[in-house]
Short mmCIF file of C-alpha atoms in Angstrom, two decimals:
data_model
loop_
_atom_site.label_atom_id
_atom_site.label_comp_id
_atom_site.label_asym_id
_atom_site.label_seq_id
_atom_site.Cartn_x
_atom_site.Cartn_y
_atom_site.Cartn_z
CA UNK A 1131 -5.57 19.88 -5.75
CA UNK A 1132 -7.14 18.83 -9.19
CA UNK A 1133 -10.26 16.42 -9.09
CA UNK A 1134 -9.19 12.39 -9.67
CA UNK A 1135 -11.07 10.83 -13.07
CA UNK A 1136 -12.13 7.78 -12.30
CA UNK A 1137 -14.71 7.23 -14.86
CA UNK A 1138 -12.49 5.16 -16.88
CA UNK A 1139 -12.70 2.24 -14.57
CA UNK A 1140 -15.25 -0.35 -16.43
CA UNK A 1141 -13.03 -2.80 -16.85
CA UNK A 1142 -11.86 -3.10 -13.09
CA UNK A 1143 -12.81 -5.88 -10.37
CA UNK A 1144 -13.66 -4.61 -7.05
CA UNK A 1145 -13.18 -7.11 -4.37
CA UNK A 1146 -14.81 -7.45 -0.93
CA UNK A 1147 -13.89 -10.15 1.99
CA UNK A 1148 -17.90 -10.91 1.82
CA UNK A 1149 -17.77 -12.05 5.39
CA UNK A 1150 -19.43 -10.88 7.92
CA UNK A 1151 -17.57 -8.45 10.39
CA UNK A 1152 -17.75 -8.53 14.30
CA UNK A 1153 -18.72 -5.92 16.51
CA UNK A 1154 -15.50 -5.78 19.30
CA UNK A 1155 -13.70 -3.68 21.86
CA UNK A 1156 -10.31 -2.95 22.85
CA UNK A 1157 -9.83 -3.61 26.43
CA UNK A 1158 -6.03 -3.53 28.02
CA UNK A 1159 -7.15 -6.45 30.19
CA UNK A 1160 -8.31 -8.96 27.13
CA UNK A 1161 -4.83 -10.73 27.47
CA UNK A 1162 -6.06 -14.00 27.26
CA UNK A 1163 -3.90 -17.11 25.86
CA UNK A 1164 -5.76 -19.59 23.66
CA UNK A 1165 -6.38 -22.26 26.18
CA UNK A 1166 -7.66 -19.33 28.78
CA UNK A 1167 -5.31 -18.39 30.98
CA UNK A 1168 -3.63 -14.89 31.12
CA UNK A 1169 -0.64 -14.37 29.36
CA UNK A 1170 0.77 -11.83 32.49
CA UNK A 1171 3.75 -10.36 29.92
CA UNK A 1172 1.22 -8.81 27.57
CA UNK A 1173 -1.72 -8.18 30.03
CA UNK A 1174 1.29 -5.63 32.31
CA UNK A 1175 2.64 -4.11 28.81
CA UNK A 1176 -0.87 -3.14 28.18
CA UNK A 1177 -1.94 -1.63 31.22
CA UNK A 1178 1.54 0.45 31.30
CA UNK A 1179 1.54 1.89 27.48
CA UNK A 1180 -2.37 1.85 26.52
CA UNK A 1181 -5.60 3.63 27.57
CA UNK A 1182 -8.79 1.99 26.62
CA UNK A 1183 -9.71 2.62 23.28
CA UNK A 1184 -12.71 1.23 21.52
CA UNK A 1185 -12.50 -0.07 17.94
CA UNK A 1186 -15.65 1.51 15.28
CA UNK A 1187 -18.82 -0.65 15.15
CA UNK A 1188 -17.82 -2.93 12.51
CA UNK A 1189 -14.34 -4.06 13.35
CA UNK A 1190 -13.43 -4.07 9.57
CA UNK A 1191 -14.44 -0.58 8.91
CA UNK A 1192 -16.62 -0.13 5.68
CA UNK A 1193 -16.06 -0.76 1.90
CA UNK A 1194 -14.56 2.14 0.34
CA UNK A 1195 -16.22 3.48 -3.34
CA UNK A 1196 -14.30 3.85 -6.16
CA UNK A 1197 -13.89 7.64 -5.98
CA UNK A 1198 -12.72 7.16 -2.49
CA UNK A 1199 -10.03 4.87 -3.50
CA UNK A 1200 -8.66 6.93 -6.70
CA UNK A 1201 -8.59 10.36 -4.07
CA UNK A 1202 -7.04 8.26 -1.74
CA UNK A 1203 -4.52 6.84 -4.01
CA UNK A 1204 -3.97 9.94 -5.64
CA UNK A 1205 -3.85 11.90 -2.26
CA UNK A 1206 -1.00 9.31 -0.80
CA UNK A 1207 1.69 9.01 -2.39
CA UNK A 1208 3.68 5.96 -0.73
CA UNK A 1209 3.18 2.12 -0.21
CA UNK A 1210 4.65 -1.47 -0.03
CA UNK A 1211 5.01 -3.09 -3.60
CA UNK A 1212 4.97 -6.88 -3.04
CA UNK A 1213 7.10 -9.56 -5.23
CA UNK A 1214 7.98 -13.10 -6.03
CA UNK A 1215 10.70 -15.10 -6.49
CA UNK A 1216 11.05 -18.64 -6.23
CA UNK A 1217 7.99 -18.73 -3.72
CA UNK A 1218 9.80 -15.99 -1.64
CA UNK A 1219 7.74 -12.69 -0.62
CA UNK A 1220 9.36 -9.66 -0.86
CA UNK A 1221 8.04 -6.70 0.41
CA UNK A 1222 9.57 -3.02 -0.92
CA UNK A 1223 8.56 0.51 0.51
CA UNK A 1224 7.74 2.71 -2.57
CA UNK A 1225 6.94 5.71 -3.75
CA UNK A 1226 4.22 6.26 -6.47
CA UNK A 1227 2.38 8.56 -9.07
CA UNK A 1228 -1.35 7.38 -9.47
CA UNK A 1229 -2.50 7.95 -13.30
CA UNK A 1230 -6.19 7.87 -12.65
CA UNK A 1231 -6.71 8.20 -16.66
CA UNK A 1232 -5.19 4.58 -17.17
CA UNK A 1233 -6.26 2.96 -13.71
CA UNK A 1234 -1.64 2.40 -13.21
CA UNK A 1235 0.26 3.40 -10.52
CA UNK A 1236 3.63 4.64 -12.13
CA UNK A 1237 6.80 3.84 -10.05
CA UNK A 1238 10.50 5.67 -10.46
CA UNK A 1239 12.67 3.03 -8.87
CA UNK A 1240 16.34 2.65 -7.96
CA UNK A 1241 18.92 -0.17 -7.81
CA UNK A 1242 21.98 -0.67 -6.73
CA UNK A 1243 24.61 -3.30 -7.36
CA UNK A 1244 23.18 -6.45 -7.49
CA UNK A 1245 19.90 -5.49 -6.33
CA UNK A 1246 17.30 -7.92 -4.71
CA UNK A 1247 14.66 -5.58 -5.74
CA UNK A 1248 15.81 -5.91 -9.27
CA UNK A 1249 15.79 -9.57 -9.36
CA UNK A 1250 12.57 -10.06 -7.64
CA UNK A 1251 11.09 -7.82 -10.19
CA UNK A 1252 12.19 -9.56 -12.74
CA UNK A 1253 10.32 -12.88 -11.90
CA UNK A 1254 7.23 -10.72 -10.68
CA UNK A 1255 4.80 -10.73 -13.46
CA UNK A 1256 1.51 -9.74 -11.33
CA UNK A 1257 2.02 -7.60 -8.05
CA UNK A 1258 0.29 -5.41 -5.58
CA UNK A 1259 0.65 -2.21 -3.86
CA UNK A 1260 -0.53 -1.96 -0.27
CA UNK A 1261 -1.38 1.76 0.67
CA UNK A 1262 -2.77 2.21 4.06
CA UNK A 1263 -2.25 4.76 7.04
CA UNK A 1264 -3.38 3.86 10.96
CA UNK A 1265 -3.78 7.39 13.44
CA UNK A 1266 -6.03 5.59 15.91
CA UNK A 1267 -8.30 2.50 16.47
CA UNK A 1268 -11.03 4.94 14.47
CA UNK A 1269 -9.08 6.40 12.21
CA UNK A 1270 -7.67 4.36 9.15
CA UNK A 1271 -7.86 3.75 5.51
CA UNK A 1272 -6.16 0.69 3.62
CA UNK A 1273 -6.14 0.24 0.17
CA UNK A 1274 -4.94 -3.07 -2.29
CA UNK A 1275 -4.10 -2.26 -5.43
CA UNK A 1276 -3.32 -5.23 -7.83
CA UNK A 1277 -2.19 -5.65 -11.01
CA UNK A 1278 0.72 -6.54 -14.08
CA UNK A 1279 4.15 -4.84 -13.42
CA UNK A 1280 6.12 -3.70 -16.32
CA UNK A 1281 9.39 -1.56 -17.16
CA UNK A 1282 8.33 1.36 -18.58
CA UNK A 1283 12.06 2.44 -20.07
CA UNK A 1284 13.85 5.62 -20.30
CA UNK A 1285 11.28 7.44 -22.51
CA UNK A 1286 8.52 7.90 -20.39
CA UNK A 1287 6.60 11.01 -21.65
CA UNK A 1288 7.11 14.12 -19.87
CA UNK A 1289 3.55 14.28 -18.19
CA UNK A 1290 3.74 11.07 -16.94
CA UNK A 1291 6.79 12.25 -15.56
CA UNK A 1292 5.31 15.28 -14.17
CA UNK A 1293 2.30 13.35 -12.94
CA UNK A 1294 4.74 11.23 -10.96
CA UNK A 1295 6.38 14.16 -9.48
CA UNK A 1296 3.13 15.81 -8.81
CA UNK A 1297 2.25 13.42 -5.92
CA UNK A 1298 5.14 11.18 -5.14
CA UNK A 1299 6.84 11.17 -2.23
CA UNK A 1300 10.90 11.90 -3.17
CA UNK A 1301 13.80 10.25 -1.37
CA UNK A 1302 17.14 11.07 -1.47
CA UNK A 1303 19.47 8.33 -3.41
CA UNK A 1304 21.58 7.99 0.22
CA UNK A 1305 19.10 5.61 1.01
CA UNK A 1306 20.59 2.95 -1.01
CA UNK A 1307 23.75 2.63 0.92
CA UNK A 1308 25.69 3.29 -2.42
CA UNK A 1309 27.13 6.34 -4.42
CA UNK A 1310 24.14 8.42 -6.45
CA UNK A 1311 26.42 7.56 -9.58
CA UNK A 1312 25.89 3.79 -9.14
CA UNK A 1313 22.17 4.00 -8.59
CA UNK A 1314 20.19 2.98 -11.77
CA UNK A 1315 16.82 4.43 -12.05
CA UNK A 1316 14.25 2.51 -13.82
CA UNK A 1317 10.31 3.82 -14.64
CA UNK A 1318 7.83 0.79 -14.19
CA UNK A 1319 3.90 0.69 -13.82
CA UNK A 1320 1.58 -1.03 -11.81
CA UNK A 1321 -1.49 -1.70 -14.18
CA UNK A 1322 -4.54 -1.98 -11.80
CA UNK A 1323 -7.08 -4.63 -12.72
CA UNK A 1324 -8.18 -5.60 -9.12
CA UNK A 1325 -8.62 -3.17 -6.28
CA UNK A 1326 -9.80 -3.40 -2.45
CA UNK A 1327 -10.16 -0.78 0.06
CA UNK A 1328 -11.34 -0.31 3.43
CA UNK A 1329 -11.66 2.66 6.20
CA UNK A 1330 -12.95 3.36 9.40
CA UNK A 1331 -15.03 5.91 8.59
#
């Protein structure tokens, strides 16, 4: 796999929570309600479907570097893209191409006949991508990518293309519940200027 650039990030804000993080364990039989008294429902659930696991040292995991976060992004391939409308949230499942040359996340998405996704877009001026995977109380990453939206159009260039297709994650067009002919495929970009990312390790 070919190294990520990510010297060409002056101009980007990293963000950090700058609160402190608790030290704290997982234990199946911390089923406690607010005022006290055990919530039985959750407290049996637990004991039948989890083993005792204990979180890492600092419950919030530790700051990722930037290097970190462009592999990771690079490396992933597939997120939630967040919109607006109207004070509405919107949440999408995507799939991405990270450009680590122009700090963007470039984005090859579909729409179907009077698509929600299209008309949330079209009132979303700033957005963000949420990359993360979980494989165990000690094992995650999470990344928050934020940033300006924009159509691209029809002539992207043919690396950027290729880029895309390099580490995107394909679908098939099925998944829109309508024929591949009435599918429109649109190239947008996610233009990072703010970025936050956290792992476990």
């Amino acid at each position: 796999m070919a190294p990520v650039d990510v010297s060409r990030r002056s101009d980007r804000v990293r963000v950090s929570s700058g609160r402190h993080a608790p030290t704290w364990t997982y234990r199946p039989d911390s089923s406690l309600e607010s005022d006290g008294t055990r919530n039985a429902r959750t407290d049996d659930r637990q004991r039948r479907n989890r083993p005792n696991q204990t979180m890492t040292e600092n419950g919030y995991g530790t700051e990722m570097s930037d290097d970190e976060i462009g592999r990771y992004l690079y490396e992933r391939g597939v997120g939630v893209l967040s919109l607006a409308r109207e004070e509405v949230a919107y949440g999408i499942p995507v799939s991405y191409g990270y450009d680590g040359d122009h700090d963007r996340c470039l984005l090859d998405l579909g729409f179907g006949p009077e698509s929600k996704k299209e008309r949330f877009l079209e009132t979303t001026r700033r957005s963000c991508l949420t990359v993360y995977e979980w494989q165990s109380p000690t094992d995650w990453h999470s990344v928050v990518a934020t940033g300006d939206v924009n159509e691209l159009g029809d002539d992207i260039a043919y690396d950027l293309e290729e880029r895309y297709y390099e580490h995107a994650r394909d679908v098939e067009l099925s998944v829109f519940g309508v024929p591949p002919e009435d599918v429109d495929l649109q190239w947008y970009e996610l233009s990072i200027d703010e970025v936050s990312g956290r792992t476990s390790r």
